[in-house]
Amino acid sequence: MNEPKGDRRKFLARAGIATLGVGTASLFAGTAMSATTVRPSDVGVIQTALALEHEGIAAYRIAGKSGLLSPGTLKLALVFMGHHQAHRDSLAKLVATAGGKPAEPKTDSQYIAELKLGSLKSEADVVALATMLERGAASAYFGQITALKDPGLAKLFASISADEAIHWTTLNNAAGTPIPTAAYVFG
Amino acid sequence: MRWGGLLFAGLLAAAAGAGTVPDDVAAGKALYLNTCGGCHSVDTNRIGPRHRNVVGRAVASIPGYDYSSALKKLGGVWTPARLDQWLSGTQKMAPGSKMYLELDDPTKRRLIIAYLRSVSASAMPEHSRMASQPRH
């Protein structure tokens, strides 16, 4: 299943093409959800998720400008960033619909410090960081589903979690790390 | 017979090693990265506050992190028992706090807390604490 690390660029380039359709699906999921009414008790959960999306977008955007990524990897990073932007837009719209003020992104300098982006020296470093963030994001969405009161919102969170899981799987395989042998990878 | 004896010895060694503090810390770290890593890091504030030295630290006390008013009101110090309560039900313990993820599995909570203890200077490792207790 796993390709040698030397084939990372080819793998990522192919994966970039294959994942384009997923972003469209997640965008539709978000659009459908935005038409429903958000319960006040769910707004806090959405705001936390929104903060997570802001962080993911910043990580891909800043890493994308770093010059560390090969063209194929950059292309994939931009696809993943697009997914996160679609998630952000869906979540922000839900908060606004509920009468709230969507959580704002931090500054780039904050993200650089918090994620230690200045310490990244190679494409492998970027892939390792993105892998860690995507795994955490998949688990965070999955883990917060039970806190949601609205089933439609729970469906949206499951859909986003699946997107993050695809990101993680793609990056994990590109890094040559074996898939965990135990089931229930995300908890 | 000889192979049987070796196998038995190996099983005994494995049993003795299972559940020791280093094993818990390693398993807890993996769980921490998977379960908490979406929002938290050990050394930097992110969506959630940093966790270095969390055990023994006053609740909502990291300068520069924007805590919820719910957590500011909570008060007290993070102990392993309190962290277990927190991870069992964040909104029950501090309704309105920013964290909604909960862990139903007590083993997962124990392992994550074992890892958090390992990155906390004021939290004496369990084996050291047991060794320092008076013997009767």
Short mmCIF file of C-alpha atoms in Angstrom, two decimals:
data_model
loop_
_atom_site.label_atom_id
_atom_site.label_comp_id
_atom_site.label_asym_id
_atom_site.label_seq_id
_atom_site.Cartn_x
_atom_site.Cartn_y
_atom_site.Cartn_z
CA MET A 1 0.00 0.00 0.00
CA ASN A 2 2.70 2.47 0.95
CA GLU A 3 5.02 3.88 -1.64
CA PRO A 4 8.70 4.52 -1.02
CA LYS A 5 9.49 8.02 0.19
CA GLY A 6 11.25 8.71 -3.11
CA ASP A 7 7.92 8.44 -4.89
CA ARG A 8 6.24 11.02 -2.64
CA ARG A 9 5.97 13.65 -5.32
CA LYS A 10 4.39 11.33 -7.87
CA PHE A 11 2.01 9.99 -5.26
CA LEU A 12 0.95 13.44 -4.15
CA ALA A 13 0.49 14.61 -7.73
CA ARG A 14 -1.81 11.68 -8.48
CA ALA A 15 -3.64 12.12 -5.19
CA GLY A 16 -4.24 15.77 -5.98
CA ILE A 17 -6.20 14.86 -9.05
CA ALA A 18 -8.14 12.11 -7.30
CA THR A 19 -9.31 14.28 -4.40
CA LEU A 20 -10.71 17.14 -6.43
CA GLY A 21 -14.20 15.65 -6.38
CA VAL A 22 -14.30 15.42 -2.58
CA GLY A 23 -14.08 19.17 -2.17
CA THR A 24 -17.13 19.61 -4.33
CA ALA A 25 -19.05 17.09 -2.25
CA SER A 26 -18.13 18.80 1.01
CA LEU A 27 -19.11 22.16 -0.44
CA PHE A 28 -22.54 20.82 -1.31
CA ALA A 29 -22.88 19.36 2.17
CA GLY A 30 -22.12 22.73 3.69
CA THR A 31 -24.47 24.55 1.36
CA ALA A 32 -27.32 22.21 2.24
CA MET A 33 -26.66 22.61 5.96
CA SER A 34 -26.58 26.38 5.81
CA ALA A 35 -30.29 26.43 5.01
CA THR A 36 -31.25 24.90 8.36
CA THR A 37 -31.66 26.63 11.69
CA VAL A 38 -28.77 26.38 14.14
CA ARG A 39 -29.58 25.79 17.78
CA PRO A 40 -27.88 28.30 20.11
CA SER A 41 -26.25 25.49 22.07
CA ASP A 42 -24.47 24.33 18.92
CA VAL A 43 -22.95 27.70 18.07
CA GLY A 44 -20.03 27.24 20.49
CA VAL A 45 -19.11 23.91 18.92
CA ILE A 46 -19.19 25.48 15.47
CA GLN A 47 -16.98 28.37 16.61
CA THR A 48 -14.34 25.97 17.89
CA ALA A 49 -14.47 24.09 14.58
CA LEU A 50 -14.19 27.39 12.72
CA ALA A 51 -11.02 28.23 14.64
CA LEU A 52 -9.63 24.87 13.59
CA GLU A 53 -10.39 25.57 9.93
CA HIS A 54 -8.75 29.01 10.13
CA GLU A 55 -5.62 27.34 11.46
CA GLY A 56 -5.61 24.70 8.72
CA ILE A 57 -6.04 27.31 5.99
CA ALA A 58 -3.20 29.39 7.41
CA ALA A 59 -0.90 26.37 7.67
CA TYR A 60 -1.39 25.40 4.02
CA ARG A 61 -1.24 29.01 2.80
CA ILE A 62 1.95 29.87 4.69
CA ALA A 63 3.61 26.54 3.90
CA GLY A 64 2.56 26.98 0.27
CA LYS A 65 4.49 30.24 0.08
CA SER A 66 7.56 28.81 1.81
CA GLY A 67 9.21 27.51 -1.35
CA LEU A 68 9.67 24.13 0.35
CA LEU A 69 6.99 22.34 -1.66
CA SER A 70 7.47 20.76 -5.06
CA PRO A 71 4.84 21.64 -7.70
CA GLY A 72 2.89 18.40 -7.19
CA THR A 73 2.80 18.78 -3.43
CA LEU A 74 1.88 22.44 -3.70
CA LYS A 75 -1.00 21.55 -5.99
CA LEU A 76 -2.30 19.07 -3.45
CA ALA A 77 -1.80 21.53 -0.56
CA LEU A 78 -3.93 24.04 -2.44
CA VAL A 79 -6.65 21.44 -2.97
CA PHE A 80 -6.67 20.66 0.74
CA MET A 81 -6.66 24.37 1.56
CA GLY A 82 -9.68 24.74 -0.71
CA HIS A 83 -11.49 22.07 1.27
CA HIS A 84 -10.74 23.91 4.51
CA GLN A 85 -11.95 27.16 2.98
CA ALA A 86 -15.21 25.47 1.98
CA HIS A 87 -15.58 24.13 5.54
CA ARG A 88 -14.83 27.60 6.92
CA ASP A 89 -17.44 29.23 4.71
CA SER A 90 -20.11 26.69 5.68
CA LEU A 91 -19.37 27.04 9.40
CA ALA A 92 -19.13 30.84 9.34
CA LYS A 93 -22.44 31.06 7.52
CA LEU A 94 -24.08 28.87 10.16
CA VAL A 95 -22.81 31.07 12.98
CA ALA A 96 -24.00 34.20 11.19
CA THR A 97 -27.39 32.62 10.49
CA ALA A 98 -27.72 31.98 14.22
CA GLY A 99 -27.05 35.66 14.89
CA GLY A 100 -23.47 35.15 16.06
CA LYS A 101 -20.19 36.67 14.95
CA PRO A 102 -18.04 34.03 13.29
CA ALA A 103 -14.65 33.47 14.91
CA GLU A 104 -11.95 35.45 13.12
CA PRO A 105 -8.59 34.05 12.02
CA LYS A 106 -5.47 34.97 13.97
CA THR A 107 -2.60 36.82 12.34
CA ASP A 108 -0.04 34.97 10.23
CA SER A 109 2.65 35.74 12.79
CA GLN A 110 0.54 34.05 15.46
CA TYR A 111 0.06 30.95 13.34
CA ILE A 112 3.77 30.87 12.48
CA ALA A 113 4.64 30.95 16.18
CA GLU A 114 1.93 28.57 17.37
CA LEU A 115 2.61 25.93 14.71
CA LYS A 116 6.38 26.57 14.70
CA LEU A 117 6.20 27.07 10.95
CA GLY A 118 9.56 28.83 10.98
CA SER A 119 11.25 25.56 11.94
CA LEU A 120 10.10 23.77 8.78
CA LYS A 121 13.14 23.06 6.61
CA SER A 122 11.94 20.62 3.99
CA GLU A 123 8.92 19.27 2.18
CA ALA A 124 9.02 16.26 4.50
CA ASP A 125 8.71 18.62 7.49
CA VAL A 126 5.66 20.27 5.94
CA VAL A 127 4.05 16.93 5.15
CA ALA A 128 4.72 15.71 8.72
CA LEU A 129 3.10 18.81 10.23
CA ALA A 130 0.12 18.65 7.88
CA THR A 131 -0.32 14.96 8.66
CA MET A 132 -0.42 15.69 12.39
CA LEU A 133 -2.87 18.58 11.97
CA GLU A 134 -5.19 16.64 9.68
CA ARG A 135 -5.30 13.66 12.01
CA GLY A 136 -6.12 15.91 14.92
CA ALA A 137 -8.77 17.71 12.89
CA ALA A 138 -10.46 14.46 11.84
CA SER A 139 -10.56 13.36 15.47
CA ALA A 140 -11.76 16.75 16.69
CA TYR A 141 -14.77 16.76 14.36
CA PHE A 142 -15.56 13.15 15.09
CA GLY A 143 -15.16 13.68 18.83
CA GLN A 144 -17.48 16.67 18.98
CA ILE A 145 -20.40 15.12 17.14
CA THR A 146 -21.98 13.89 20.36
CA ALA A 147 -21.99 17.45 21.71
CA LEU A 148 -24.24 18.64 18.88
CA LYS A 149 -28.00 18.88 19.35
CA ASP A 150 -28.92 19.21 15.68
CA PRO A 151 -28.72 15.98 13.62
CA GLY A 152 -28.16 17.96 10.42
CA LEU A 153 -25.17 19.64 11.97
CA ALA A 154 -23.88 16.28 13.18
CA LYS A 155 -24.06 15.11 9.56
CA LEU A 156 -22.05 18.13 8.45
CA PHE A 157 -19.39 17.44 11.09
CA ALA A 158 -19.19 13.80 9.99
CA SER A 159 -18.78 14.94 6.39
CA ILE A 160 -15.99 17.36 7.31
CA SER A 161 -14.32 14.70 9.47
CA ALA A 162 -14.29 12.40 6.45
CA ASP A 163 -12.61 15.13 4.37
CA GLU A 164 -9.93 15.53 7.04
CA ALA A 165 -9.48 11.76 7.18
CA ILE A 166 -8.86 11.71 3.42
CA HIS A 167 -6.26 14.46 3.82
CA TRP A 168 -4.57 12.51 6.62
CA THR A 169 -4.59 9.24 4.69
CA THR A 170 -3.12 10.87 1.60
CA LEU A 171 -0.35 12.60 3.53
CA ASN A 172 0.34 9.59 5.74
CA ASN A 173 0.83 7.34 2.73
CA ALA A 174 2.97 9.96 1.01
CA ALA A 175 5.25 10.01 4.04
CA GLY A 176 5.55 6.24 3.84
CA THR A 177 4.01 5.71 7.27
CA PRO A 178 2.06 2.46 7.60
CA ILE A 179 -1.67 2.69 8.18
CA PRO A 180 -2.47 1.68 11.79
CA THR A 181 -3.31 -2.00 11.97
CA ALA A 182 -5.96 -1.51 14.66
CA ALA A 183 -9.45 -0.46 13.66
CA TYR A 184 -11.11 2.78 14.82
CA VAL A 185 -8.15 4.89 13.77
CA PHE A 186 -9.78 8.12 14.92
CA GLY A 187 -11.12 6.88 18.22
CA MET B 1 10.33 -28.18 27.25
CA ARG B 2 13.16 -25.75 26.82
CA TRP B 3 11.15 -23.70 24.33
CA GLY B 4 8.15 -23.85 26.65
CA GLY B 5 10.24 -22.47 29.49
CA LEU B 6 11.52 -19.65 27.34
CA LEU B 7 8.00 -18.83 26.21
CA PHE B 8 6.78 -18.78 29.81
CA ALA B 9 9.63 -16.50 30.82
CA GLY B 10 8.83 -14.22 27.91
CA LEU B 11 5.17 -14.05 28.88
CA LEU B 12 6.11 -13.19 32.46
CA ALA B 13 8.40 -10.42 31.25
CA ALA B 14 5.68 -9.04 28.96
CA ALA B 15 3.15 -9.14 31.78
CA ALA B 16 5.52 -7.31 34.10
CA GLY B 17 6.09 -4.61 31.49
CA ALA B 18 2.45 -4.11 30.60
CA GLY B 19 0.82 -1.09 32.18
CA THR B 20 4.01 0.37 33.56
CA VAL B 21 4.34 4.14 33.63
CA PRO B 22 6.62 4.43 30.55
CA ASP B 23 4.18 2.29 28.56
CA ASP B 24 1.29 4.48 29.69
CA VAL B 25 3.17 7.63 28.74
CA ALA B 26 4.00 6.34 25.27
CA ALA B 27 0.44 5.17 24.66
CA GLY B 28 -0.86 8.39 26.16
CA LYS B 29 1.30 10.48 23.85
CA ALA B 30 -0.07 8.68 20.79
CA LEU B 31 -3.61 9.19 22.06
CA TYR B 32 -2.87 12.82 22.88
CA LEU B 33 -1.61 13.55 19.35
CA ASN B 34 -4.61 11.82 17.83
CA THR B 35 -7.34 13.05 20.14
CA CYS B 36 -6.10 16.41 21.40
CA GLY B 37 -3.66 17.42 18.64
CA GLY B 38 -6.33 19.06 16.52
CA CYS B 39 -6.53 21.95 18.96
CA HIS B 40 -3.67 21.59 21.47
CA SER B 41 0.11 21.45 21.51
CA VAL B 42 2.41 20.87 24.44
CA ASP B 43 4.48 24.02 24.05
CA THR B 44 2.33 26.59 22.25
CA ASN B 45 -1.16 27.98 22.67
CA ARG B 46 -3.31 27.22 19.66
CA ILE B 47 -7.06 26.79 19.57
CA GLY B 48 -6.66 25.51 23.11
CA PRO B 49 -3.98 26.43 25.66
CA ARG B 50 -0.58 24.74 25.79
CA HIS B 51 -0.24 21.69 27.99
CA ARG B 52 3.34 21.87 29.25
CA ASN B 53 3.09 21.82 33.08
CA VAL B 54 -0.69 21.56 33.02
CA VAL B 55 -0.71 19.20 35.99
CA GLY B 56 -0.32 21.38 39.04
CA ARG B 57 -1.16 24.56 37.16
CA ALA B 58 -3.96 26.91 38.21
CA VAL B 59 -6.99 26.68 35.92
CA ALA B 60 -7.14 29.38 33.21
CA SER B 61 -3.75 30.77 34.17
CA ILE B 62 -1.65 30.92 30.98
CA PRO B 63 -0.92 34.54 30.10
CA GLY B 64 -2.04 35.52 26.62
CA TYR B 65 -4.53 32.72 26.12
CA ASP B 66 -8.14 33.87 25.68
CA TYR B 67 -9.99 31.62 28.13
CA SER B 68 -13.77 31.43 28.25
CA SER B 69 -15.45 33.09 31.19
CA ALA B 70 -16.72 29.63 32.18
CA LEU B 71 -13.19 28.34 32.70
CA LYS B 72 -12.06 31.54 34.42
CA LYS B 73 -14.83 31.03 36.95
CA LEU B 74 -13.90 27.41 37.58
CA GLY B 75 -10.84 28.18 39.68
CA GLY B 76 -8.59 25.71 41.45
CA VAL B 77 -5.68 23.68 40.13
CA TRP B 78 -5.49 20.96 37.48
CA THR B 79 -4.84 17.70 39.28
CA PRO B 80 -4.97 14.27 37.59
CA ALA B 81 -8.39 13.68 39.21
CA ARG B 82 -9.68 17.01 38.01
CA LEU B 83 -8.37 16.44 34.51
CA ASP B 84 -10.20 13.12 34.51
CA GLN B 85 -13.40 14.91 35.48
CA TRP B 86 -12.78 17.52 32.79
CA LEU B 87 -12.17 15.00 30.03
CA SER B 88 -15.25 13.06 31.14
CA GLY B 89 -17.53 16.03 30.55
CA THR B 90 -16.14 19.46 29.74
CA GLN B 91 -19.54 21.10 29.48
CA LYS B 92 -20.76 19.51 32.68
CA MET B 93 -17.75 20.80 34.57
CA ALA B 94 -17.65 24.25 32.98
CA PRO B 95 -20.77 24.94 30.90
CA GLY B 96 -19.97 27.41 28.14
CA SER B 97 -16.28 26.57 27.93
CA LYS B 98 -14.73 26.32 24.48
CA MET B 99 -13.98 22.60 24.62
CA TYR B 100 -16.70 20.17 23.64
CA LEU B 101 -14.74 16.99 23.06
CA GLU B 102 -15.30 14.38 25.76
CA LEU B 103 -13.77 10.97 26.35
CA ASP B 104 -16.08 8.24 27.58
CA ASP B 105 -13.34 5.64 27.83
CA PRO B 106 -11.65 5.77 31.28
CA THR B 107 -8.57 3.96 29.95
CA LYS B 108 -8.02 6.59 27.28
CA ARG B 109 -8.44 9.33 29.88
CA ARG B 110 -5.93 7.63 32.18
CA LEU B 111 -3.35 7.27 29.42
CA ILE B 112 -3.71 10.86 28.22
CA ILE B 113 -3.40 12.13 31.78
CA ALA B 114 -0.31 9.93 32.24
CA TYR B 115 1.21 11.73 29.26
CA LEU B 116 0.18 15.14 30.59
CA ARG B 117 1.84 14.26 33.90
CA SER B 118 5.01 13.38 31.99
CA VAL B 119 5.19 16.88 30.47
CA SER B 120 4.47 18.59 33.79
CA ALA B 121 7.41 19.42 36.00
CA SER B 122 5.34 19.65 39.17
CA ALA B 123 3.70 16.29 38.59
CA MET B 124 5.89 13.69 40.22
CA PRO B 125 6.04 10.50 38.14
CA GLU B 126 3.80 7.81 39.59
CA HIS B 127 6.65 5.39 40.31
CA SER B 128 8.60 8.13 42.14
CA ARG B 129 5.51 9.14 44.12
CA MET B 130 4.91 5.55 45.19
CA ALA B 131 8.55 5.15 46.15
CA SER B 132 8.43 8.32 48.26
CA GLN B 133 5.43 7.20 50.28
CA PRO B 134 6.21 5.99 53.81
CA ARG B 135 6.17 2.22 54.24
CA HIS B 136 4.31 0.72 57.14
#
